[in-house]
Every structure is written in C-alpha cells, then in structure tokens.
PDB file of C-alpha atoms and ligand atoms in Angstrom:
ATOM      1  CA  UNK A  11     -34.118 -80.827 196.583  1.00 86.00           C
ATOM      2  CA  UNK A  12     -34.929 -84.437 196.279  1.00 94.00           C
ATOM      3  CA  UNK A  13     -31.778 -86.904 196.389  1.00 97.00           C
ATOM      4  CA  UNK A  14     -31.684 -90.271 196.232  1.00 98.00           C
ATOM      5  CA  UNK A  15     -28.511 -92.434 197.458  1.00 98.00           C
ATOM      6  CA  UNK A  16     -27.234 -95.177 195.600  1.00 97.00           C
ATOM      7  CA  UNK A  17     -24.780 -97.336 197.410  1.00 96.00           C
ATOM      8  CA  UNK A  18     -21.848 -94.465 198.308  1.00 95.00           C
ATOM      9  CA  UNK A  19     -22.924 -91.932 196.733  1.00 97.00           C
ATOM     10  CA  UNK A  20     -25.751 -89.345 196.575  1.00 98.00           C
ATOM     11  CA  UNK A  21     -27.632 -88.260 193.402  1.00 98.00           C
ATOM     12  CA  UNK A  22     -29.808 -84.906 193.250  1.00 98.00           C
ATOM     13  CA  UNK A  23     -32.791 -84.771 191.394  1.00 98.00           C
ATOM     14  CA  UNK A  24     -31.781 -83.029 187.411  1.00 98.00           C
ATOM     15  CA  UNK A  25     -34.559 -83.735 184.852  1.00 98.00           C
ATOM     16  CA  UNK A  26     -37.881 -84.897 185.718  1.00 98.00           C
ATOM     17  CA  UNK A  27     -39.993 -87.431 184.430  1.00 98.00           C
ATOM     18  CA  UNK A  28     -42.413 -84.653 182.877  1.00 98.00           C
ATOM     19  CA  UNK A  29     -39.399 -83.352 181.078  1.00 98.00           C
ATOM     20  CA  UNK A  30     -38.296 -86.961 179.714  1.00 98.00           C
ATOM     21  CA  UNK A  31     -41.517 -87.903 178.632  1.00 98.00           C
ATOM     22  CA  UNK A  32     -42.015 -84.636 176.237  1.00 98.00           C
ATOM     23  CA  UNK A  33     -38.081 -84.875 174.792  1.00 98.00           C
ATOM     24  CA  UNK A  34     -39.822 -88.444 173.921  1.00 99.00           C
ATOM     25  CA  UNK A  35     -42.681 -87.096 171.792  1.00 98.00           C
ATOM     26  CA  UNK A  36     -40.876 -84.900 170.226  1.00 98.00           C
ATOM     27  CA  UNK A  37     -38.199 -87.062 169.198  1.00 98.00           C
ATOM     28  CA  UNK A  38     -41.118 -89.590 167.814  1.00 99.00           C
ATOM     29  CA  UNK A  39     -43.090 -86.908 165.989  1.00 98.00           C
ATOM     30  CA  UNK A  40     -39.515 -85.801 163.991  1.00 98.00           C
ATOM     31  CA  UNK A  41     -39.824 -90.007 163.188  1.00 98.00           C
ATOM     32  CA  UNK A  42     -43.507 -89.916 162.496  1.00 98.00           C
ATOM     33  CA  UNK A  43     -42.638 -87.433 159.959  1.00 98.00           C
ATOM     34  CA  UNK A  44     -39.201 -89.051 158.431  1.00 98.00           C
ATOM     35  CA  UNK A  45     -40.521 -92.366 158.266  1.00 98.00           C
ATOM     36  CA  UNK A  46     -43.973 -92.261 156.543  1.00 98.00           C
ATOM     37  CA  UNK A  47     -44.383 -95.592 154.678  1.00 97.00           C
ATOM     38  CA  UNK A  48     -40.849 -96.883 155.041  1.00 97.00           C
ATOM     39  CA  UNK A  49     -41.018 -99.787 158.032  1.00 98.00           C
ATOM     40  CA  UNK A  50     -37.954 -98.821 159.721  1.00 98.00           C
ATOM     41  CA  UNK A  51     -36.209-101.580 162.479  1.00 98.00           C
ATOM     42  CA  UNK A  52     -35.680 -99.889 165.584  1.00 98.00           C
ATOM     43  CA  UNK A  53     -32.250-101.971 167.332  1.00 98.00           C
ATOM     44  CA  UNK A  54     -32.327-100.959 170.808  1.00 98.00           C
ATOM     45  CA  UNK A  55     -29.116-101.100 172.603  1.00 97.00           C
ATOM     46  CA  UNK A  56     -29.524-103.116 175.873  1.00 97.00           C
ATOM     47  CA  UNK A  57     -29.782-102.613 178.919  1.00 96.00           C
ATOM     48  CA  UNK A  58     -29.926 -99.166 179.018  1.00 96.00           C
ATOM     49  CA  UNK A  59     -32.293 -98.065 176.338  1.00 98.00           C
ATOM     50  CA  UNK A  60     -35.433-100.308 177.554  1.00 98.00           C
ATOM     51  CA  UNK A  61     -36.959 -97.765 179.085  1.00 98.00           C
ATOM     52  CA  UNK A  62     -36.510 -94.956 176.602  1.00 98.00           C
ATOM     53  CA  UNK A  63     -37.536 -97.658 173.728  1.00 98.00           C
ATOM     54  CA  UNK A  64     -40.587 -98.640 175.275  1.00 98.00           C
ATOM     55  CA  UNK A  65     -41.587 -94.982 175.625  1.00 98.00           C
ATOM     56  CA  UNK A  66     -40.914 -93.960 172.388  1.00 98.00           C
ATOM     57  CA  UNK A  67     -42.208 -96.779 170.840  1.00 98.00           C
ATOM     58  CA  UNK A  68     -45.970 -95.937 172.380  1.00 98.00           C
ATOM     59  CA  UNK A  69     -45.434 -92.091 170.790  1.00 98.00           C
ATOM     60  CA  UNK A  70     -44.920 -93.855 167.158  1.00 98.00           C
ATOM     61  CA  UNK A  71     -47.478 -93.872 164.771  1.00 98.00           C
ATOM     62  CA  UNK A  72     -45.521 -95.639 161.587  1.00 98.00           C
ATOM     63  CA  UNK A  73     -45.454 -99.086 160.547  1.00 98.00           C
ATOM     64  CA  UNK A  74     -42.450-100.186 162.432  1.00 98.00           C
ATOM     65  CA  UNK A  75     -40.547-103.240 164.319  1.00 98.00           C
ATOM     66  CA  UNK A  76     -38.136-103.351 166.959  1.00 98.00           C
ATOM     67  CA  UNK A  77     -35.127-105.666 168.228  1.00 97.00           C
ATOM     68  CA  UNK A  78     -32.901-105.710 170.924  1.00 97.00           C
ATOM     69  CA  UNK A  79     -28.993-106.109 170.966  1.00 97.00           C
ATOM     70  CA  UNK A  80     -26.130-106.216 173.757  1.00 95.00           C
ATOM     71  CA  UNK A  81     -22.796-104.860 172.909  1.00 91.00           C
ATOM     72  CA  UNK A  82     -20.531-106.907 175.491  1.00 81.00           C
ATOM     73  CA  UNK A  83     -16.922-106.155 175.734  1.00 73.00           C
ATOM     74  CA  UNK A  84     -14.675-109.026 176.583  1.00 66.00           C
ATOM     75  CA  UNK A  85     -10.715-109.215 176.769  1.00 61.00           C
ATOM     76  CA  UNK A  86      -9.136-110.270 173.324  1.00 58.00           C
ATOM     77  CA  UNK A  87      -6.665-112.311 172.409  1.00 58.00           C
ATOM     78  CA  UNK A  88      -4.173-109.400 172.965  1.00 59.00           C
ATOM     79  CA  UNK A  89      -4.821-108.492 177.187  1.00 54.00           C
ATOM     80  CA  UNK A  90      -4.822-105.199 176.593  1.00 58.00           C
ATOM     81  CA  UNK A  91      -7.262-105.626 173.753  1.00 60.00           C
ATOM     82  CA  UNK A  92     -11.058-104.288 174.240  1.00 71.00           C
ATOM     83  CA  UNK A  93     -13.523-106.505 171.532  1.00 68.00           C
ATOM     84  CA  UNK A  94     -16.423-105.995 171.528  1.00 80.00           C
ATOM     85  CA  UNK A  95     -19.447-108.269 170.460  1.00 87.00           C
ATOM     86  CA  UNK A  96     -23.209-107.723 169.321  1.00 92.00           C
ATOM     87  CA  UNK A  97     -25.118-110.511 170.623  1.00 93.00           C
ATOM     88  CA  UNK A  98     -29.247-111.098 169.719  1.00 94.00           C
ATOM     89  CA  UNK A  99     -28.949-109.725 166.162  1.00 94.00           C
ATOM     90  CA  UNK A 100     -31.230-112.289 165.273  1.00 91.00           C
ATOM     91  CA  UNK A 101     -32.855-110.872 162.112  1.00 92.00           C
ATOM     92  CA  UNK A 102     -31.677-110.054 158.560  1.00 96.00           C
ATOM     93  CA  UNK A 103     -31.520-106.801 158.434  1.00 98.00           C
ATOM     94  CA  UNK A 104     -29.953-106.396 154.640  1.00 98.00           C
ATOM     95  CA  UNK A 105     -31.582-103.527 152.670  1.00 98.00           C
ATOM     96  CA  UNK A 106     -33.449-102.478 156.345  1.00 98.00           C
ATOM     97  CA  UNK A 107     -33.663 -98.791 157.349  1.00 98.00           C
ATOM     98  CA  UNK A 108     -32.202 -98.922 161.007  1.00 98.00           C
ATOM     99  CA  UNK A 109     -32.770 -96.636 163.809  1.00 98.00           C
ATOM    100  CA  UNK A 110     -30.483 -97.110 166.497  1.00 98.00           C
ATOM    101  CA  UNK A 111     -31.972 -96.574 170.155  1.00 98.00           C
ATOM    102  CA  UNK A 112     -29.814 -95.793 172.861  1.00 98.00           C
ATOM    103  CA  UNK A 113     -30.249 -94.079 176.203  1.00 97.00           C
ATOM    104  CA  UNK A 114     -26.743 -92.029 176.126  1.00 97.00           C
ATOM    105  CA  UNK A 115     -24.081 -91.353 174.045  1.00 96.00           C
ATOM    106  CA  UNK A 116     -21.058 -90.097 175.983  1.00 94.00           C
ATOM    107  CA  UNK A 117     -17.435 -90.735 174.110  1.00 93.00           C
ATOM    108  CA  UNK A 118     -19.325 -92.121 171.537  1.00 93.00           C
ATOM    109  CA  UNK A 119     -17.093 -95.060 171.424  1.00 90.00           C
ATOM    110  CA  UNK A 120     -19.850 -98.156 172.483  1.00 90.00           C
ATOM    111  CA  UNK A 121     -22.035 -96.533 169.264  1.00 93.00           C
ATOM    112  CA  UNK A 122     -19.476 -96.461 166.654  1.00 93.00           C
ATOM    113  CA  UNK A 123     -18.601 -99.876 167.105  1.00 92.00           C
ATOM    114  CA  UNK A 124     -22.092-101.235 167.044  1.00 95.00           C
ATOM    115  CA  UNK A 125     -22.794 -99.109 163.846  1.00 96.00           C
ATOM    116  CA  UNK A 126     -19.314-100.414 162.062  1.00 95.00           C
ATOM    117  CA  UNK A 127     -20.839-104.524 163.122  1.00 95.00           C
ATOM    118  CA  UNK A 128     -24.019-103.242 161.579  1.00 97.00           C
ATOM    119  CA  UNK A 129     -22.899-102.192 158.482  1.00 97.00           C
ATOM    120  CA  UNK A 130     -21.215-105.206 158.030  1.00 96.00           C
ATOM    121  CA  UNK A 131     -24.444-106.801 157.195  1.00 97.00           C
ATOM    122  CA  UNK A 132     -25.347-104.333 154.677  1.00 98.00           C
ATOM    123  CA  UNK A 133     -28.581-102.151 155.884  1.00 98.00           C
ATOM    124  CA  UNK A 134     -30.384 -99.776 153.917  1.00 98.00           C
ATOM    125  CA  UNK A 135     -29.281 -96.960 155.808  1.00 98.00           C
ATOM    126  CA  UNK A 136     -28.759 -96.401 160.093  1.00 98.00           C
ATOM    127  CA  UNK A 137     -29.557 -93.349 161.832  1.00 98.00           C
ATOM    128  CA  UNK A 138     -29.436 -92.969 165.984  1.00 98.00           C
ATOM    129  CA  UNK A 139     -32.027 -91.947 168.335  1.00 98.00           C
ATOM    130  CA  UNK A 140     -30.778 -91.168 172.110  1.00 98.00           C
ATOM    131  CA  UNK A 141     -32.472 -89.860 174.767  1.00 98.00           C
ATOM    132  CA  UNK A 142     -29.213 -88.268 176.349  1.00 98.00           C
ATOM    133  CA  UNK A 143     -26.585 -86.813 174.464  1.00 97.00           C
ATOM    134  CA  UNK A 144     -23.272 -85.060 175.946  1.00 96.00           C
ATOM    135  CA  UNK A 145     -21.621 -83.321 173.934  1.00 96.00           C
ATOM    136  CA  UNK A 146     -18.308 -82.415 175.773  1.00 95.00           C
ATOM    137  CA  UNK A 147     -17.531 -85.974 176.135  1.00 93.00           C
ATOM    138  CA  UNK A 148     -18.383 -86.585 172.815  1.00 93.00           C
ATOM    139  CA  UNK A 149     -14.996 -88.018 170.602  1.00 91.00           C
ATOM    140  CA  UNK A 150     -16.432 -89.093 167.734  1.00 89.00           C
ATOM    141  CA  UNK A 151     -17.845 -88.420 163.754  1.00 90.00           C
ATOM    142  CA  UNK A 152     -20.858 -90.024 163.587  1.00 90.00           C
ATOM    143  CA  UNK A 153     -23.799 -88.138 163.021  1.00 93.00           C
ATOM    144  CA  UNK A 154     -26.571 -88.541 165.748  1.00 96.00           C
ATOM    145  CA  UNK A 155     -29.847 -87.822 164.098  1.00 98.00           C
ATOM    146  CA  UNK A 156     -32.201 -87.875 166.711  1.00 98.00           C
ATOM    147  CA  UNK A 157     -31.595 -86.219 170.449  1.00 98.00           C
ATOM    148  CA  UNK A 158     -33.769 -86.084 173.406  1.00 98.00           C
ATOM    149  CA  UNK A 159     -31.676 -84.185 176.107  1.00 98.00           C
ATOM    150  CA  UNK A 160     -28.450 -82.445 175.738  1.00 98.00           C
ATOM    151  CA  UNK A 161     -26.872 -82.912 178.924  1.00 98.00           C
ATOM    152  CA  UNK A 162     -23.834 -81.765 180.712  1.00 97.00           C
ATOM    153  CA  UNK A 163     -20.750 -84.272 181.470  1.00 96.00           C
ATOM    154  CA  UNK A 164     -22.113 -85.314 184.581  1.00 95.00           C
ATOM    155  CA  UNK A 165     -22.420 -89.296 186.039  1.00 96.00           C
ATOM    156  CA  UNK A 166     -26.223 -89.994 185.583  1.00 97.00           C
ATOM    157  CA  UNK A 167     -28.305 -92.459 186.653  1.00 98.00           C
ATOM    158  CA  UNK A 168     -32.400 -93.447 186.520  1.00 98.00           C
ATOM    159  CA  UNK A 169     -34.945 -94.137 183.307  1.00 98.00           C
ATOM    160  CA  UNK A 170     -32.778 -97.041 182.774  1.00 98.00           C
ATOM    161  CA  UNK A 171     -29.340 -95.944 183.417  1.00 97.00           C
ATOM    162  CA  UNK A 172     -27.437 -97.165 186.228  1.00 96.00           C
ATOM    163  CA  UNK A 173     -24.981 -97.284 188.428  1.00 96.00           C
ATOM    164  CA  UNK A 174     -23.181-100.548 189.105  1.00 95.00           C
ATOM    165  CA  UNK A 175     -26.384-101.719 188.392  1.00 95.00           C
ATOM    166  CA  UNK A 176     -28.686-100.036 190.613  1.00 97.00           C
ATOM    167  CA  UNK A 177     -30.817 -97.158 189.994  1.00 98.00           C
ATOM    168  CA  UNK A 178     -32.609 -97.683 186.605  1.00 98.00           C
ATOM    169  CA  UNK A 179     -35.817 -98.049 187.641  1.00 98.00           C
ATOM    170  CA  UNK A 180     -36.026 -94.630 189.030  1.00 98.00           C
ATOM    171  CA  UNK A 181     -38.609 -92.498 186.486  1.00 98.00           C
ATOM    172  CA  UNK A 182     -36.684 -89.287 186.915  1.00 98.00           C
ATOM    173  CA  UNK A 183     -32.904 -88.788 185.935  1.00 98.00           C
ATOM    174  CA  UNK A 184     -30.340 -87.540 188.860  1.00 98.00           C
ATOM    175  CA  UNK A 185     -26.894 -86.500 189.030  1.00 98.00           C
ATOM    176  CA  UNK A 186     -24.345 -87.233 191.176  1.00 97.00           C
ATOM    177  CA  UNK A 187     -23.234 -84.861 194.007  1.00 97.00           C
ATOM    178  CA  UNK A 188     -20.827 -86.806 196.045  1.00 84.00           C
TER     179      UNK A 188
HETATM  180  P1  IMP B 214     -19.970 -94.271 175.443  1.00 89.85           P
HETATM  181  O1  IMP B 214     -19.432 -95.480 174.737  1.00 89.85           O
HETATM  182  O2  IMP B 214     -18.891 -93.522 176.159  1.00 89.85           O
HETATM  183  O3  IMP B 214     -20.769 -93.361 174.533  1.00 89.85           O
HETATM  184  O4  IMP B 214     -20.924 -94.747 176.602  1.00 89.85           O
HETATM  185  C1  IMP B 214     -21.812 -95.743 176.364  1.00 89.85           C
HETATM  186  C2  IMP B 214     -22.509 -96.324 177.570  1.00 89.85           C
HETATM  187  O5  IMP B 214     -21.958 -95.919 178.828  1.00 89.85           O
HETATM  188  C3  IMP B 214     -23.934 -95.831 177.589  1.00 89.85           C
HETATM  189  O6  IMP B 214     -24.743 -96.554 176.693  1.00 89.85           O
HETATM  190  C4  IMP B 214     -24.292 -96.053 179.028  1.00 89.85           C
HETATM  191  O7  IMP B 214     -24.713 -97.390 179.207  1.00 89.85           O
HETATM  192  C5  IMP B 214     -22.997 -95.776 179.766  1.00 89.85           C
HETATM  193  N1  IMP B 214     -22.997 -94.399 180.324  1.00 89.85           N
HETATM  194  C6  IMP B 214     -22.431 -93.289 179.792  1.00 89.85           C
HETATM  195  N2  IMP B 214     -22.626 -92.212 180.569  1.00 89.85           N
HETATM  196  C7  IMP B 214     -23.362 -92.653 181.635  1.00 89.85           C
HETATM  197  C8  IMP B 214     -23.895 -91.993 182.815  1.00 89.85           C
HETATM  198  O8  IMP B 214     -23.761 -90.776 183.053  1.00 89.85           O
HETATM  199  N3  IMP B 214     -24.592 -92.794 183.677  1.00 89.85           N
HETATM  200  C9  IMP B 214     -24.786 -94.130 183.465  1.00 89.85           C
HETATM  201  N4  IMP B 214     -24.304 -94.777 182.387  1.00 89.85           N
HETATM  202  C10 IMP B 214     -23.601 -94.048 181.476  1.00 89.85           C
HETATM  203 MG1   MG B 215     -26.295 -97.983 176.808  1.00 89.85          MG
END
C-alpha cells in the first residue's frame, strides 16, 4: 500500500485522487442545478479549502464569484477564552446567496462560528459545500447541504489538508497509521 511519512508519523494511502475528483463533479452538478440564474458567492474557508475550491470551481457552469476568508482563533480577553475572527471579508455580501466552501467539517465548531459572523451581515441565504464530512465527530445543528466524502473519524491529511502544516499538496488523501 502506498504510505507517505510526514514528520513522525506515517499516513497510508485512503481515497485517491480519481475518487476526489468525481465527489467534485458531482457536488458541482447538484450546484449547476440549484443555482440556475441566481449568482451565488462562493466564501472559501482558507487554507484548507484552496484546493477543493479551485476544483470545483472549474466543474461550475453558473454565473458565479468567489472570495476567500481565514477564521483565526486568538486568546480573548478572558485566557481561557477561544475568539475567533473572519479576516478578508472584503465584499458586501447583504442580500448575497452564500455557499460556504470548506475542505472538512469535523466537530463542526470552526463552521458554526463563521456562519453566525456571516449572518451578522445579513446574506440572502448560506448553504455549505465540503469535500469531507465526518459524521461521528460531528456536534453540531447546522445543516450541511452539499458533501463530497463521508469519511470515518480518522486524522487526514493531503488535497489541502495538513498536518502541522505539511502535507497539502499531496493530490490523494491518506490516513494516519502510526
Ligand atoms: P472542526 O471545527 O472541528 O469542524 O474542524 C475544522 C478544521 O479542522 C478543518 O477545517 C480542518 O482545517 C481541520 N481538520 C479537521 N479534521 C482534520 C483532519 O483529519 N486532518 C487535517 N485537518 C483537519
Ligand atoms: Mg479548514
């Protein structure tokens, strides 16, 4: 099996490149089809989702744009306080239909937060596109409209994700083994 090693730890090979790229169309022909004549705003969620976005984004076929946002987490005025922050929301995006790209939601957590600061600036609507969904980590209500992969809750990394910040440009996705 092919493995790759990343710093300590190993990584087998778990869904090829062949498989990403079709979870791709498919998830662009289901927005192909929603979308017809409505100009959505994709916000991808940096720096994970650059690969998936730029993918996807080839497989559309609507009128559409595309912006890219950070969600960093600094330490509050309370130190056992987690804030966190969009920065590069840029754009007015009152009375906008949103679609939210991210390459993995896990707890959930990073993406509710980023869709509460959206709201705040009073969009049309926001639905979520992710590449990688898990759904026994999952803690949360929101509704996630658009899924690549279900995956199981294993550490990931490749097509953008990483670990400690190594490994994303690999075009296959591997797990880790030990
Ligand atoms: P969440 O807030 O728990 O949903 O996780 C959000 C972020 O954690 C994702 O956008 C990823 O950047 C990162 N993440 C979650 N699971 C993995 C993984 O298996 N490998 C690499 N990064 C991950
Ligand atoms: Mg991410």
């Amino acid at each position: 099996m092919k493995t790759v090693k990343i710093k300590d730890k190993e990584f087998a090979i778990s869904i090829s490149s062949d498989k990403i790229q079709n979870a791709i169309k498919q998830v662009a022909s289901k927005i192909n089809n929603d979308y017809v004549g409505q100009q959505p705003l994709f916000i991808a969620v940096l720096n994970g989702s650059f690969m998936f976005a730029a993918d996807l984004f080839k497989n559309l076929a609507i009128e559409c744009e595309i912006s890219f946002i950070k969600v960093s987490s600094y330490q509050g005025t309370q130190t056992t306080e987690d804030v966190k922050e969009l920065i590069g929301l840029n754009q007015n995006i009152e009375g906008r239909r949103i679609i939210i790209l991210e390459d993995i939601v896990d707890t959930g957590i990073t993406l509710d937060t980023t869709i509460a600061k959206l709201k705040k600036h009073k969009p049309a609507d926001i639905k979520v596109a992710t590449l990688l969904y898990k759904p026994e980590a999952f803690k949360n209500q929101f509704i996630i409209d658009y899924v690549g992969i279900e995956i199981p809750n294993d550490f990931i990394v490749g097509y953008g994700l990483d670990y400690d910040g190594l490994g994303r440009n690999l075009s296959d996705i591997y797990k880790i083994i030990n």
